[in-house]
PDB file of N, CA and C in Angstrom:
ATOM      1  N   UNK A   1      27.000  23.641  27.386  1.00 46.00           N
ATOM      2  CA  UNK A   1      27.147  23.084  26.053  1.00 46.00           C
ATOM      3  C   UNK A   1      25.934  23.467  25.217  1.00 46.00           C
ATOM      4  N   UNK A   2      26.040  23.851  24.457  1.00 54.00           N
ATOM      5  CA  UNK A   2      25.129  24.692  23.032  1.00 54.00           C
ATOM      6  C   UNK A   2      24.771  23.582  21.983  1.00 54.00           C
ATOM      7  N   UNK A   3      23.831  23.790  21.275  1.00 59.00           N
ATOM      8  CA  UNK A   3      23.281  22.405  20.488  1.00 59.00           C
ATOM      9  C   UNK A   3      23.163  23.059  18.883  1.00 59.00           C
ATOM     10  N   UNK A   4      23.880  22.764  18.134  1.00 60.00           N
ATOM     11  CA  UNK A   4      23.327  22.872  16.807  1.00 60.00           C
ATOM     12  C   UNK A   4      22.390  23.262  16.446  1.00 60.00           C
ATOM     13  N   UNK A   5      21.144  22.661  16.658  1.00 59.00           N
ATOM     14  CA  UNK A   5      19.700  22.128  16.294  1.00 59.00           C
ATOM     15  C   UNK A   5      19.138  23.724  16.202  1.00 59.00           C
ATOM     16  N   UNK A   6      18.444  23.917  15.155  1.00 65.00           N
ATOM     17  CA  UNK A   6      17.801  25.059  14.902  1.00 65.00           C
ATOM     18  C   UNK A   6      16.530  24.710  14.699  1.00 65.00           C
ATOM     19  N   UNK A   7      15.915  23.690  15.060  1.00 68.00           N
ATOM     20  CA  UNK A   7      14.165  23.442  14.996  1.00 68.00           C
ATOM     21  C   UNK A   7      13.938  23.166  13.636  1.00 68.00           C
ATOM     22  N   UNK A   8      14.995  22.801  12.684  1.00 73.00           N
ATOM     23  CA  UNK A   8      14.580  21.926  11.851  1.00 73.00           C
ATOM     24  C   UNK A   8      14.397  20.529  11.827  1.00 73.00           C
ATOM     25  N   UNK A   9      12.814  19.678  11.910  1.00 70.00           N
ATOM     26  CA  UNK A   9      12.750  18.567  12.245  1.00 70.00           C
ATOM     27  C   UNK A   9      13.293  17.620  11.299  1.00 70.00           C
ATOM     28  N   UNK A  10      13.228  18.155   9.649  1.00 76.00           N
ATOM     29  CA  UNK A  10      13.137  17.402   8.335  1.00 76.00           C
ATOM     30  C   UNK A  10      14.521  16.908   8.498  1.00 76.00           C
ATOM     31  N   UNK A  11      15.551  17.169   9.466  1.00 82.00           N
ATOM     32  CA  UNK A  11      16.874  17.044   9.313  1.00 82.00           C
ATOM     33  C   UNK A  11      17.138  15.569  10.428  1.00 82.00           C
ATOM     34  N   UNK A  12      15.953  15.251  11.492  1.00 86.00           N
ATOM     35  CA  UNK A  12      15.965  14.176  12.555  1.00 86.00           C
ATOM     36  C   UNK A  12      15.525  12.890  11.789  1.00 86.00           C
ATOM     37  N   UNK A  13      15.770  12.119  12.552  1.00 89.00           N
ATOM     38  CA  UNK A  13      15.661  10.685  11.883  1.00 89.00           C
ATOM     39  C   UNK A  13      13.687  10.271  12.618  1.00 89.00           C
ATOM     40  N   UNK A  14      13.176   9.707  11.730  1.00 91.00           N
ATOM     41  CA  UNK A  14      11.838   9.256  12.778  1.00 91.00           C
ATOM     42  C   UNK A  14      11.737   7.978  12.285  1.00 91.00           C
ATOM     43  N   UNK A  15      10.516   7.171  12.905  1.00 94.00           N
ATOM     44  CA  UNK A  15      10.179   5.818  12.406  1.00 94.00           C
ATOM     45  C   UNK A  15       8.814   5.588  12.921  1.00 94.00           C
ATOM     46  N   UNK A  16       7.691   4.924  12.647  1.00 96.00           N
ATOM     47  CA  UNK A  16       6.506   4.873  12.871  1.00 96.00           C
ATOM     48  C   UNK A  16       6.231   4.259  14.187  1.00 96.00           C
ATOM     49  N   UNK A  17       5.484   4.753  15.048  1.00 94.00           N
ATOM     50  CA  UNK A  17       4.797   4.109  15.945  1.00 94.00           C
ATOM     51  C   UNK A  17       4.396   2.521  15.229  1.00 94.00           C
ATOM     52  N   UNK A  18       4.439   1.348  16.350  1.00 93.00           N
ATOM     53  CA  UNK A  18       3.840  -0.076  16.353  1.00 93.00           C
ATOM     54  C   UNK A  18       2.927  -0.145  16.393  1.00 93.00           C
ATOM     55  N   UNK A  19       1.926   1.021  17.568  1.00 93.00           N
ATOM     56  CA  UNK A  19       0.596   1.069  17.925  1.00 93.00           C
ATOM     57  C   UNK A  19      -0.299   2.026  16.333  1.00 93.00           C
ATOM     58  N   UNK A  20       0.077   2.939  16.711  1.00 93.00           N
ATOM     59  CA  UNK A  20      -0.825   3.594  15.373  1.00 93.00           C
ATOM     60  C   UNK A  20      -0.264   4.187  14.197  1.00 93.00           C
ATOM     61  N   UNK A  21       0.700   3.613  13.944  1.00 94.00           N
ATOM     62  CA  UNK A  21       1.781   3.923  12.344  1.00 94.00           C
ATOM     63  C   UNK A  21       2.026   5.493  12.531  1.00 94.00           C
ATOM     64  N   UNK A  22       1.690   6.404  13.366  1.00 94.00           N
ATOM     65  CA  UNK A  22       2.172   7.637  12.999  1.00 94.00           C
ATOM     66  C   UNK A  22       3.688   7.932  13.381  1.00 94.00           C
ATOM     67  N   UNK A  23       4.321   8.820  12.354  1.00 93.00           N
ATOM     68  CA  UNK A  23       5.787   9.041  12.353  1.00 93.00           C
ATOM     69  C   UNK A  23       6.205   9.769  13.684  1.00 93.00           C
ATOM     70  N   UNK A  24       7.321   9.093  14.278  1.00 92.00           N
ATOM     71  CA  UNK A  24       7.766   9.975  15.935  1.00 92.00           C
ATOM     72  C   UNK A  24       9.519  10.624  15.313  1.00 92.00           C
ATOM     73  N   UNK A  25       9.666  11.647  15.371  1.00 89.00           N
ATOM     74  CA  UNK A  25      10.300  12.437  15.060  1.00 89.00           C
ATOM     75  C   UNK A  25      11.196  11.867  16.473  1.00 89.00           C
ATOM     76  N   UNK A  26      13.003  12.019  16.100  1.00 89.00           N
ATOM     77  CA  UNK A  26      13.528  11.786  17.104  1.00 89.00           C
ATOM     78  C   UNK A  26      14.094  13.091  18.173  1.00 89.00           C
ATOM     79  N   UNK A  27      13.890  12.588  19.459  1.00 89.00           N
ATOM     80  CA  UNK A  27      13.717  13.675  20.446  1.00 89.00           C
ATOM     81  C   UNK A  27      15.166  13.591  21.666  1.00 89.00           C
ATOM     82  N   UNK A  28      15.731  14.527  22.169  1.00 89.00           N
ATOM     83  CA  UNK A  28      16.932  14.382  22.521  1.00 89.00           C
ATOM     84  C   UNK A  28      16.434  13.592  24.120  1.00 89.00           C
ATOM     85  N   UNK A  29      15.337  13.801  24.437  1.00 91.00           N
ATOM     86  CA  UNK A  29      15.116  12.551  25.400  1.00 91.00           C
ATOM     87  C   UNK A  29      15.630  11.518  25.295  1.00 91.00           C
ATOM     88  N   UNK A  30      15.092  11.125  24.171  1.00 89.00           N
ATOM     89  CA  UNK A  30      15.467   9.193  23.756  1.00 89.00           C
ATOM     90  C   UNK A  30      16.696   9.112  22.859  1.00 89.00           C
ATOM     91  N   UNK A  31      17.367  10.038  23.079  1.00 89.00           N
ATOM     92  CA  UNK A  31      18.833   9.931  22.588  1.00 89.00           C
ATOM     93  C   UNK A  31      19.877   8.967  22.614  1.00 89.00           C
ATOM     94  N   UNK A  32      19.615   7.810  24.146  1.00 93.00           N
ATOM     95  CA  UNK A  32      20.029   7.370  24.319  1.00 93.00           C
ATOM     96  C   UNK A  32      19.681   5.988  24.048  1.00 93.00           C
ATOM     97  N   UNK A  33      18.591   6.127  24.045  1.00 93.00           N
ATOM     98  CA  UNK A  33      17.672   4.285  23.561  1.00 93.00           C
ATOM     99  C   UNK A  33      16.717   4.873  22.381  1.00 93.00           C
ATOM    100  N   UNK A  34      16.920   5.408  21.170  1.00 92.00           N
ATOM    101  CA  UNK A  34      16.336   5.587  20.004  1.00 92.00           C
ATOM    102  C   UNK A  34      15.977   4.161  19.435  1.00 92.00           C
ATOM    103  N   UNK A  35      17.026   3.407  19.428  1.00 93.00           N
ATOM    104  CA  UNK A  35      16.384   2.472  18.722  1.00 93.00           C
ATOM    105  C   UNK A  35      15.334   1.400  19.183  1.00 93.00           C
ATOM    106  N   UNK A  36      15.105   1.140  20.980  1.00 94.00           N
ATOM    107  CA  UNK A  36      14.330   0.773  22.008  1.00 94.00           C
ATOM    108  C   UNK A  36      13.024   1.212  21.933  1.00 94.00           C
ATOM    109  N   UNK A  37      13.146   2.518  21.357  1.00 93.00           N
ATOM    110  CA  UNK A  37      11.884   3.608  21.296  1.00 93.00           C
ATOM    111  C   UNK A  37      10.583   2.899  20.083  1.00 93.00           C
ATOM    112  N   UNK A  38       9.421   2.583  20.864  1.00 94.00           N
ATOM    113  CA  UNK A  38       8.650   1.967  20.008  1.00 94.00           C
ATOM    114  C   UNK A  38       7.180   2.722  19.660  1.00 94.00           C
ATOM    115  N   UNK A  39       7.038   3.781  20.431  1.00 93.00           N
ATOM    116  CA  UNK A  39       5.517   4.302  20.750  1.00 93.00           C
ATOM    117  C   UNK A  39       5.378   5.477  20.898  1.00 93.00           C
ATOM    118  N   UNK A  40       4.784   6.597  20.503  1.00 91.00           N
ATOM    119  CA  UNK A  40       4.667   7.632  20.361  1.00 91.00           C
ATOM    120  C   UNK A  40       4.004   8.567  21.370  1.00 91.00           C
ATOM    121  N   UNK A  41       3.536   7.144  22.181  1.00 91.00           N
ATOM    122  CA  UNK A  41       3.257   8.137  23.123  1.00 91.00           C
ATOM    123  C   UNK A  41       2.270   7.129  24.447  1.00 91.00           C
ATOM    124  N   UNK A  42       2.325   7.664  25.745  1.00 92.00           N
ATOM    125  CA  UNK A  42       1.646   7.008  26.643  1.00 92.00           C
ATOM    126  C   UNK A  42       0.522   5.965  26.921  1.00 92.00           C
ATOM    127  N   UNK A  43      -0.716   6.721  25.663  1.00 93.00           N
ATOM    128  CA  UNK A  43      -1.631   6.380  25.449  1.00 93.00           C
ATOM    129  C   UNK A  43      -1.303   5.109  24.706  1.00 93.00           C
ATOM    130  N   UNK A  44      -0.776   5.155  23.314  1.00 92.00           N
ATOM    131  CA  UNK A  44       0.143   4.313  22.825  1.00 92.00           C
ATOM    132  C   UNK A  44       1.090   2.900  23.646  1.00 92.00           C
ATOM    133  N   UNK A  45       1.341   3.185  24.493  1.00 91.00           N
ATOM    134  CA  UNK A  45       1.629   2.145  25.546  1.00 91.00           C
ATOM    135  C   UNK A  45       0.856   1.307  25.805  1.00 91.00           C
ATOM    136  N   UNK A  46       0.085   2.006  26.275  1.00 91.00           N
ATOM    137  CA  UNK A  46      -0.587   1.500  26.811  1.00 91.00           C
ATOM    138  C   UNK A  46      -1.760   0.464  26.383  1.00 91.00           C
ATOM    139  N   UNK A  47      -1.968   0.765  25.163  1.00 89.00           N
ATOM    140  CA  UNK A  47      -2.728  -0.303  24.033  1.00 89.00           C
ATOM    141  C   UNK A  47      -1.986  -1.130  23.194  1.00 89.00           C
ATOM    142  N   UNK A  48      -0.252  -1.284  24.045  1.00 82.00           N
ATOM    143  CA  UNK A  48       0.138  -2.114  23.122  1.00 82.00           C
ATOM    144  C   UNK A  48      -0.688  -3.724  23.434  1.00 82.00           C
ATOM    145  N   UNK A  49      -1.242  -3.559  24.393  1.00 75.00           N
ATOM    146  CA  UNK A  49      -1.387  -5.654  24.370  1.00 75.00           C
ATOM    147  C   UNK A  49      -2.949  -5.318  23.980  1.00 75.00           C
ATOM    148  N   UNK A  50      -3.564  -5.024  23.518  1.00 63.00           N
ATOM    149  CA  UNK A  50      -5.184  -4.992  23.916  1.00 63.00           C
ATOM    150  C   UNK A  50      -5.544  -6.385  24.121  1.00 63.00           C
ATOM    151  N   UNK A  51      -6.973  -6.353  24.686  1.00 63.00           N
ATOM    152  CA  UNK A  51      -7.304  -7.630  25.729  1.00 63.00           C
ATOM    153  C   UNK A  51      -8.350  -8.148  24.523  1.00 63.00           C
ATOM    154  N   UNK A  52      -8.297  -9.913  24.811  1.00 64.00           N
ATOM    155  CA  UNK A  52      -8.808 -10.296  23.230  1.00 64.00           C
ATOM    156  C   UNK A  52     -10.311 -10.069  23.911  1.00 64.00           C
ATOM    157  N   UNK A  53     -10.534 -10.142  22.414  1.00 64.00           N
ATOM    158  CA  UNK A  53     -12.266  -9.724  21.988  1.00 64.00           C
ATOM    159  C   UNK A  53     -13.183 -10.940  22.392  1.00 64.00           C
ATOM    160  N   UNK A  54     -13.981 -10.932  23.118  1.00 67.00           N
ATOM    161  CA  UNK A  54     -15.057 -12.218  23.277  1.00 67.00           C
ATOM    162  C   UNK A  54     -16.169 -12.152  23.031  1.00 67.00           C
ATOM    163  N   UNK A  55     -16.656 -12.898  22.219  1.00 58.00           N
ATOM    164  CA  UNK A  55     -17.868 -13.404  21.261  1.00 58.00           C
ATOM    165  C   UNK A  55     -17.740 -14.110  20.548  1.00 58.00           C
TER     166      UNK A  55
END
């Protein structure tokens, strides 16, 4: 099966990372849970809880 998609991104849907507002372009990975999709990336995960500040 052959895909449309000619590497134009301006044509995908994106929405901002929670962790650091940058735009995540949608990827045929997360095709299936796009809208689940919250983080742009590992690192990003991984700072979603940060640990509170003491002082």
């Amino acid at each position: 099966m052959k895909s449309d998609f000619k590497g134009n991104k301006a044509h995908l849907p994106s929405k901002p990372c929670v962790v650091c507002g940058r735009p995540m372009s949608w990827r045929k990975a997360w095709a299936r849970n796009w809208d689940e999709v919250k983080y742009c990336s590992g690192a990003c995960r991984a700072r979603k809880n940060p640990p509170p500040a003491h002082g």
